CSV table of C-alpha atoms and ligand atoms in Angstrom, one decimal:
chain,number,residue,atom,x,y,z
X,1105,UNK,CA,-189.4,-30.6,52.2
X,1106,UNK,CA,-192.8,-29.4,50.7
X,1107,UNK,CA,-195.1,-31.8,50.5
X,1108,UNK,CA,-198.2,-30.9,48.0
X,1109,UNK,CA,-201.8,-32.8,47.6
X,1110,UNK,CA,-201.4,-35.1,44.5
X,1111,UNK,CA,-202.9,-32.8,41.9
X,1112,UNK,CA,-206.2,-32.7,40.1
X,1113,UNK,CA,-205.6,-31.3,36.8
X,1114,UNK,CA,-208.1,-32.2,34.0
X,1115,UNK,CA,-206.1,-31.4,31.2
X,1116,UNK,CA,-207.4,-32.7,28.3
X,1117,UNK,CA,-204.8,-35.0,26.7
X,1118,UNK,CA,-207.1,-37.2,24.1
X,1119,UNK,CA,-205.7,-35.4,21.0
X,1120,UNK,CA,-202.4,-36.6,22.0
X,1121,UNK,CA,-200.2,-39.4,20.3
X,1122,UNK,CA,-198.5,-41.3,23.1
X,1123,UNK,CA,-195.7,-43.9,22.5
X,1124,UNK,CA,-195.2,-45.5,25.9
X,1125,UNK,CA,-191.9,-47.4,25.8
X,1126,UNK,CA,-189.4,-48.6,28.9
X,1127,UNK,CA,-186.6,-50.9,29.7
X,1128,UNK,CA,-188.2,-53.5,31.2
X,1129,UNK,CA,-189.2,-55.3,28.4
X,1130,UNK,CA,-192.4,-55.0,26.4
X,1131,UNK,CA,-194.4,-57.7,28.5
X,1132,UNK,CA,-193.6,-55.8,32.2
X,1133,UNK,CA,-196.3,-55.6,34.4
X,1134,UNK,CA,-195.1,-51.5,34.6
X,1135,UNK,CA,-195.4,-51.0,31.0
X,1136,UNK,CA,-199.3,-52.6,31.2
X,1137,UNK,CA,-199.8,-50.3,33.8
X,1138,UNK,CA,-198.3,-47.1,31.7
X,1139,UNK,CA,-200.3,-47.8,28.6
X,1140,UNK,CA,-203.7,-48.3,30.4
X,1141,UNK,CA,-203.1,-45.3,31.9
X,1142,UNK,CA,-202.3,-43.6,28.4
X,1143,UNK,CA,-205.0,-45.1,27.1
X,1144,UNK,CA,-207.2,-43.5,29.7
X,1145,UNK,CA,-205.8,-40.1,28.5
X,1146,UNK,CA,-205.7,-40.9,24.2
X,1147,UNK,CA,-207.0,-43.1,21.7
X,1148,UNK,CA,-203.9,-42.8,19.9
X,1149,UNK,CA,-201.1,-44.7,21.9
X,1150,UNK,CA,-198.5,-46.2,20.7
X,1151,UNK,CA,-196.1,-49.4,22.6
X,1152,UNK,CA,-192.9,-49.3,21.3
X,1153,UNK,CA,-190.5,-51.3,23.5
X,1154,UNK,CA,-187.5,-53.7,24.0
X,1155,UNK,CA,-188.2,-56.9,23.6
X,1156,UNK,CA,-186.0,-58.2,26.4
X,1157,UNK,CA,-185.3,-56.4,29.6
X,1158,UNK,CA,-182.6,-53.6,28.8
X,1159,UNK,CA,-182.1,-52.0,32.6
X,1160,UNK,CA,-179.1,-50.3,32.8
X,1161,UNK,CA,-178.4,-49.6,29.3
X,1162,UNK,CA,-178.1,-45.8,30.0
X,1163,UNK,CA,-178.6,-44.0,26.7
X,1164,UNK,CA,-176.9,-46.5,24.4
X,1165,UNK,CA,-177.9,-46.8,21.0
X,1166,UNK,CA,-177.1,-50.3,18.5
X,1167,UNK,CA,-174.7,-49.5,16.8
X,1168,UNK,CA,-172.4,-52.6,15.8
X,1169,UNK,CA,-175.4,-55.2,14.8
X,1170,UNK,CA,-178.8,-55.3,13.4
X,1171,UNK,CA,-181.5,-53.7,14.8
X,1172,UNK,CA,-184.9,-55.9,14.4
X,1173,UNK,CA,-188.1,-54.9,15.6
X,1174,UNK,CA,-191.6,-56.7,14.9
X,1175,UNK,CA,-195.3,-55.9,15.1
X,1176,UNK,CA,-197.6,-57.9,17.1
X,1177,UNK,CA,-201.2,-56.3,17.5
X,1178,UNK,CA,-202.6,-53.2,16.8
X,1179,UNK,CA,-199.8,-50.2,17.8
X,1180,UNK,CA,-197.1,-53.0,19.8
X,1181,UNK,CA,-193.8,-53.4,18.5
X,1182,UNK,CA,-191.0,-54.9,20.2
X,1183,UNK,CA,-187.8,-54.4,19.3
X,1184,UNK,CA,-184.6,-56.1,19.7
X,1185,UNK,CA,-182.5,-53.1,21.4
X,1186,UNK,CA,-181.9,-50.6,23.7
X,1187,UNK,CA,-185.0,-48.2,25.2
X,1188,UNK,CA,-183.1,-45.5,23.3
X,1189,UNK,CA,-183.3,-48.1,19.5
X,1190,UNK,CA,-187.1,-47.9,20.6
X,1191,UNK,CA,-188.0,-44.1,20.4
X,1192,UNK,CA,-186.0,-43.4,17.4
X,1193,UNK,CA,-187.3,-46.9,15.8
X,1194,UNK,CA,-190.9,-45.2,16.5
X,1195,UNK,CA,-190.3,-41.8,15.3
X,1196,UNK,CA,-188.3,-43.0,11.9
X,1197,UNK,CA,-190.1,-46.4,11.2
X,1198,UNK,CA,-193.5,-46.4,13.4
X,1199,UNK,CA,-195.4,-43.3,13.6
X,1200,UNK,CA,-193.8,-41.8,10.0
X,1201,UNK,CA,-197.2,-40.0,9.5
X,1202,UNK,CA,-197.6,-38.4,13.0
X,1203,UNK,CA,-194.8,-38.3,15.1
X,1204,UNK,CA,-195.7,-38.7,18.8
X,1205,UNK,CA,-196.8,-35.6,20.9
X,1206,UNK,CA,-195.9,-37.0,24.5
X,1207,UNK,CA,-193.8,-39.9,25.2
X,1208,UNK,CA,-193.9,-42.1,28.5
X,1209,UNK,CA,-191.1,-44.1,29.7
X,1210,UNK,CA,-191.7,-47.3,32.4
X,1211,UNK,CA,-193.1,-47.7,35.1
X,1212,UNK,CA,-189.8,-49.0,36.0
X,1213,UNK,CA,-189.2,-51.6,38.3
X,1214,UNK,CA,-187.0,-50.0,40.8
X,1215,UNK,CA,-186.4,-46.9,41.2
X,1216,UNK,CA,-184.0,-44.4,39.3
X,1217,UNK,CA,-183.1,-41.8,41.7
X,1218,UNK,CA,-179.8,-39.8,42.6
X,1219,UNK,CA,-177.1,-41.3,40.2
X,1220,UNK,CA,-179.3,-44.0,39.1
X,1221,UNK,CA,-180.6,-41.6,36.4
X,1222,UNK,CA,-177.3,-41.9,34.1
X,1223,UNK,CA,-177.4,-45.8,34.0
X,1224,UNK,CA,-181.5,-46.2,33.7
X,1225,UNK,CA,-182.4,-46.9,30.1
X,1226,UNK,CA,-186.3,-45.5,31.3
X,1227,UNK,CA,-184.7,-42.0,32.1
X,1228,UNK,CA,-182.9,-42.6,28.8
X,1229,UNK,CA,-185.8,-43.0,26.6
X,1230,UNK,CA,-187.2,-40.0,28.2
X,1231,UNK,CA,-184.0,-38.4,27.4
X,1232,UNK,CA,-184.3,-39.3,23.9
X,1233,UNK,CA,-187.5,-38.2,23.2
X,1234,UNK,CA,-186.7,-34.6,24.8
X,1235,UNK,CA,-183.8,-34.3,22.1
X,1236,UNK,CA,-186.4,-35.0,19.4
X,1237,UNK,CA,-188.5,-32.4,20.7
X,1238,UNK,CA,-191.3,-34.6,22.3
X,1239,UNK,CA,-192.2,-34.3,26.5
X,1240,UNK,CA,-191.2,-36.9,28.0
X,1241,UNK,CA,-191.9,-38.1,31.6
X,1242,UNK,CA,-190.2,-40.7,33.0
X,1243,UNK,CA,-191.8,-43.3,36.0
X,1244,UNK,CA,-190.4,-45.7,38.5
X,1245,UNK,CA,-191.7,-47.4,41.2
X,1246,UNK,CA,-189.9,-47.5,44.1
X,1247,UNK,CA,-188.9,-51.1,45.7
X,1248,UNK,CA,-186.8,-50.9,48.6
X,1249,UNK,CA,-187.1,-51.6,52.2
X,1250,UNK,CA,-188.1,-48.8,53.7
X,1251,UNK,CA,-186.5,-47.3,57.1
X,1252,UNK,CA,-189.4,-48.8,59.6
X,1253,UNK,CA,-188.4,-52.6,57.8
X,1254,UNK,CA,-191.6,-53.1,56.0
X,1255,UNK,CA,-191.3,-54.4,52.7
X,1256,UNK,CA,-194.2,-53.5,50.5
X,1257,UNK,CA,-194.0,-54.5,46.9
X,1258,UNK,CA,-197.1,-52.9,45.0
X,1259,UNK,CA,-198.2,-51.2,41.7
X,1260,UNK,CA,-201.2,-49.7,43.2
X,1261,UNK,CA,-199.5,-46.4,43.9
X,1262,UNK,CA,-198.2,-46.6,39.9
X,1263,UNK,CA,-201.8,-47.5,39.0
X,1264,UNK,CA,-203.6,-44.7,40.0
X,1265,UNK,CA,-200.9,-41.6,40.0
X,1266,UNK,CA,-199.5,-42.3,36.5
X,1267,UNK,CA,-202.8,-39.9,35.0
X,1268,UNK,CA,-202.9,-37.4,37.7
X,1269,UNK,CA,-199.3,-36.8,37.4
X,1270,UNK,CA,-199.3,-36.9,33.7
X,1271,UNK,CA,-202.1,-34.8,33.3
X,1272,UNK,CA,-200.7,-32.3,36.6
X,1273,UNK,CA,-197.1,-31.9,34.5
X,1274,UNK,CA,-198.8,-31.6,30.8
X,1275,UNK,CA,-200.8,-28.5,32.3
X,1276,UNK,CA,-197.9,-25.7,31.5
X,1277,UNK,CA,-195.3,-25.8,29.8
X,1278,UNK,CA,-191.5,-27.0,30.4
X,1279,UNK,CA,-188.5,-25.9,29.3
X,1280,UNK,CA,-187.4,-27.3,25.6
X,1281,UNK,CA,-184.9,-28.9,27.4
X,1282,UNK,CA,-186.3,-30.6,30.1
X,1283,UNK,CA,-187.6,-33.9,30.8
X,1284,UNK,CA,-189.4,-35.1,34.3
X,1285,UNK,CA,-188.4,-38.5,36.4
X,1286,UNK,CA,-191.3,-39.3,38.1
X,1287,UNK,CA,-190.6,-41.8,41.3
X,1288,UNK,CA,-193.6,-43.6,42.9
X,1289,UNK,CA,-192.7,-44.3,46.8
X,1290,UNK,CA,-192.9,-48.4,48.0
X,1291,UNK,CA,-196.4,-47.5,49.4
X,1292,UNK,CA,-199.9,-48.2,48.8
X,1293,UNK,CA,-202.0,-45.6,47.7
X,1294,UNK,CA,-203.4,-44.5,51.5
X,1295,UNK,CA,-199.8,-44.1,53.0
X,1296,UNK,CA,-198.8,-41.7,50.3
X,1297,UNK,CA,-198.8,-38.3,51.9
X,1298,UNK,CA,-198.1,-36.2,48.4
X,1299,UNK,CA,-196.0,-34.8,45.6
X,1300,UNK,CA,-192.9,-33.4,46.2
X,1301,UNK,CA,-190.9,-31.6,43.7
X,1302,UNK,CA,-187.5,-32.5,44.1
X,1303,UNK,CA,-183.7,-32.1,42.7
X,1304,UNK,CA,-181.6,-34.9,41.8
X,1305,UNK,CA,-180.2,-36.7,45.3
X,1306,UNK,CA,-176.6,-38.7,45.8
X,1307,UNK,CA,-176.5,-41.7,48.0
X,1308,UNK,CA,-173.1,-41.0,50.2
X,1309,UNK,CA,-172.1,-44.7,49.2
X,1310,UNK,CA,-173.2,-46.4,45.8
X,1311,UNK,CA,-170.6,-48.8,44.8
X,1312,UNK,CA,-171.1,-51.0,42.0
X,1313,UNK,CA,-169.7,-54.7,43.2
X,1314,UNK,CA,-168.7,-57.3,41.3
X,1315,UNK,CA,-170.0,-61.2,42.7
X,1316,UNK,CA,-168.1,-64.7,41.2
X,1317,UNK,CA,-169.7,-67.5,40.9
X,1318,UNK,CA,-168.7,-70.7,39.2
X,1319,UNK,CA,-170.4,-72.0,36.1
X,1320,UNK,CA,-171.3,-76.1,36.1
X,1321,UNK,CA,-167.5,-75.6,34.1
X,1322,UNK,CA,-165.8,-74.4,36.7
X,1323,UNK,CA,-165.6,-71.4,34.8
X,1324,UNK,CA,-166.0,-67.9,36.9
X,1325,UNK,CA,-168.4,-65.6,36.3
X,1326,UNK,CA,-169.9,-62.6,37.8
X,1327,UNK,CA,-172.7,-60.0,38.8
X,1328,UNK,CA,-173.1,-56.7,38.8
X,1329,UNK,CA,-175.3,-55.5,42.3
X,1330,UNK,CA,-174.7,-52.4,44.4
X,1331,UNK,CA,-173.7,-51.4,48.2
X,1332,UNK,CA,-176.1,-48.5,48.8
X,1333,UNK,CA,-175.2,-47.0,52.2
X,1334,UNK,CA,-177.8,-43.7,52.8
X,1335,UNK,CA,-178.5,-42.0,56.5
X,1336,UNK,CA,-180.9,-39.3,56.2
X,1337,UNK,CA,-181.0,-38.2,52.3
X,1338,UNK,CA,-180.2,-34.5,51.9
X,1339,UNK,CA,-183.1,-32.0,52.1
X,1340,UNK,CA,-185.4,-31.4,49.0
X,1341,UNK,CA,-183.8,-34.4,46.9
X,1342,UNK,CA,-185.6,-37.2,45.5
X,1343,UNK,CA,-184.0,-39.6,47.8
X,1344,UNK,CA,-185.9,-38.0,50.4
X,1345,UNK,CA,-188.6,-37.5,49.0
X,1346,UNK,CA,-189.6,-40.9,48.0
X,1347,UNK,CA,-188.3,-41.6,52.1
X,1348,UNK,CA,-190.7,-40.0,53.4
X,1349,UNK,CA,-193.4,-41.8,51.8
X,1350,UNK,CA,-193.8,-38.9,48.7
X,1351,UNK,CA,-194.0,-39.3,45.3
X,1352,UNK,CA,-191.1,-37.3,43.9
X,1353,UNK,CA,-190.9,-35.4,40.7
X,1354,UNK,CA,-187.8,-34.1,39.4
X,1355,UNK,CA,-187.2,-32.0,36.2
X,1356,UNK,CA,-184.1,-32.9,34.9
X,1357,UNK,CA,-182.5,-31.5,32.0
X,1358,UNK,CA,-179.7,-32.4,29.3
X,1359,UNK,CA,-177.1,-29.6,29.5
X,1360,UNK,CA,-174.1,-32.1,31.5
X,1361,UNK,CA,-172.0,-28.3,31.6
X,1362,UNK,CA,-170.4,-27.7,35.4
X,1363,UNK,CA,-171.5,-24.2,35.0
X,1364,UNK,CA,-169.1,-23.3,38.3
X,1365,UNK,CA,-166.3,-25.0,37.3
X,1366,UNK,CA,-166.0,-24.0,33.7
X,1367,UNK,CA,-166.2,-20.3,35.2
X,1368,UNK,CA,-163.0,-21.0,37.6
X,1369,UNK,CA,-161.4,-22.7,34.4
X,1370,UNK,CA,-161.5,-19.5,32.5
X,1371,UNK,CA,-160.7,-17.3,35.5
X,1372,UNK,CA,-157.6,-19.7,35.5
X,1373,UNK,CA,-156.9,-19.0,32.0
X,1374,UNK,CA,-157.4,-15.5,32.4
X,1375,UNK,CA,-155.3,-14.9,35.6
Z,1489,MN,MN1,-185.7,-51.4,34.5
């Protein structure tokens, strides 16, 4: 694990449009903290998000009922869909004279690391905006107990690292098919000891579990949680970043191809 100093890039963003979306919902406290960050960084941001929290909606799109979005204030609109409804709602309807230059997706409450990144609708607006040709970064802020047993639930970290690590990942460029997943440790500011560039992790248990309960009908119904068993996360993964107290950066990229597998397929064929 290589831990870097948080970096100080100046890059100048300010002739950027930024549409800062998530799957929170439009009035999360992460997706205040995004857009005063981009607004720090541009004069021209944009908030285009779902009106009610979508976590977990992966990269769906609406496709069997209306989508409805509406305006309230200067450059907000929430719509009634997924994150992914959102960006292509502001590139086709929204921003129709300028499309948006850099998108940024969260902060998420929770994190979205390892296999979390297939189900997280903030990775998936990220995702969606890299397939429209836009950079896109996506944060999260971890909140988890951490090994030692302290809970600590705080935005701070989010607060100030959103610009830095903008800025820090807007300074060269990234692959055409790239997007970045940006995961703030469940520390406060102090007690973060750095960036640390990561791949994507796997928790050695994540089973999705199903709870009943009984309605005041005596009708069952259930929720989704998780059973997340983890020892000591496997070297240079997000996982362990964020574990050891780093804020983790990830580039992740589209391209779902089993590179390995589809070259023993044909070597199959061919034998
Ligand atoms: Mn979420």
């Amino acid at each position: 694990m290589t831990m870097y100093p948080l970096p100080d890039a100046s890059t100048d963003l300010s002739q950027h449009r930024i549409l800062v979306t998530n799957d929170d919902g439009i009035h999360s406290e992460g997706i205040q903290i995004l857009e005063e960050a981009a607004r720090r960084m541009s004069d021209d941001v944009w908030v285009v998000a779902p009106e009610f929290e979508q976590s977990g909606a992966g990269h769906s799109l609406t496709l069997s009922e209306p989508l409805r979005f509406r305006q309230f204030g200067d450059n907000h609109y929430a719509v009634r869909g997924t994150p992914t409804d959102c960006v292509v709602v502001a590139v086709s309807q929204v921003m129709t004279d300028k499309r948006p230059t850099l998108l940024l997706s969260g902060v998420n409450r929770g994190s979205n690391l390892g296999e979390d990144v297939t189900y997280s609708g903030t990775v998936a607006a990220a995702m969606e905006g890299t397939l429209l040709g836009i950079p896109s970064i996506a944060f999260s802020q971890v909140f988890a107990p951490p090994a030692d047993g302290e809970m600590i639930i705080d935005w701070a970290a989010a607060r100030e690292a959103v610009e830095p690590m903008t800025r820090w990942l807007m300074s060269f460029t990234w692959d055409a098919d790239a997007l970045m997943n940006v995961n703030f440790p469940d520390r406060r500011m102090g007690e973060i000891a750095g960036v640390d560039v990561t791949v994507q992790g796997r928790r050695d248990l994540s089973d999705i579990l199903l709870e009943e309960r009984t309605d005041t009908r005596g009708q069952p119904y259930y929720w989704i949680g998780y059973r997340r068993g983890l020892d000591e996360p496997k070297a240079e993964t997000d996982l362990r970043a964020v574990r050891h107290r780093a804020i983790s950066v990830t580039p992740l990229h589209l391209d779902l191809t089993h590179f390995e597998t589809r070259r023993a397929m044909i070597e199959s064929l061919e034998a």
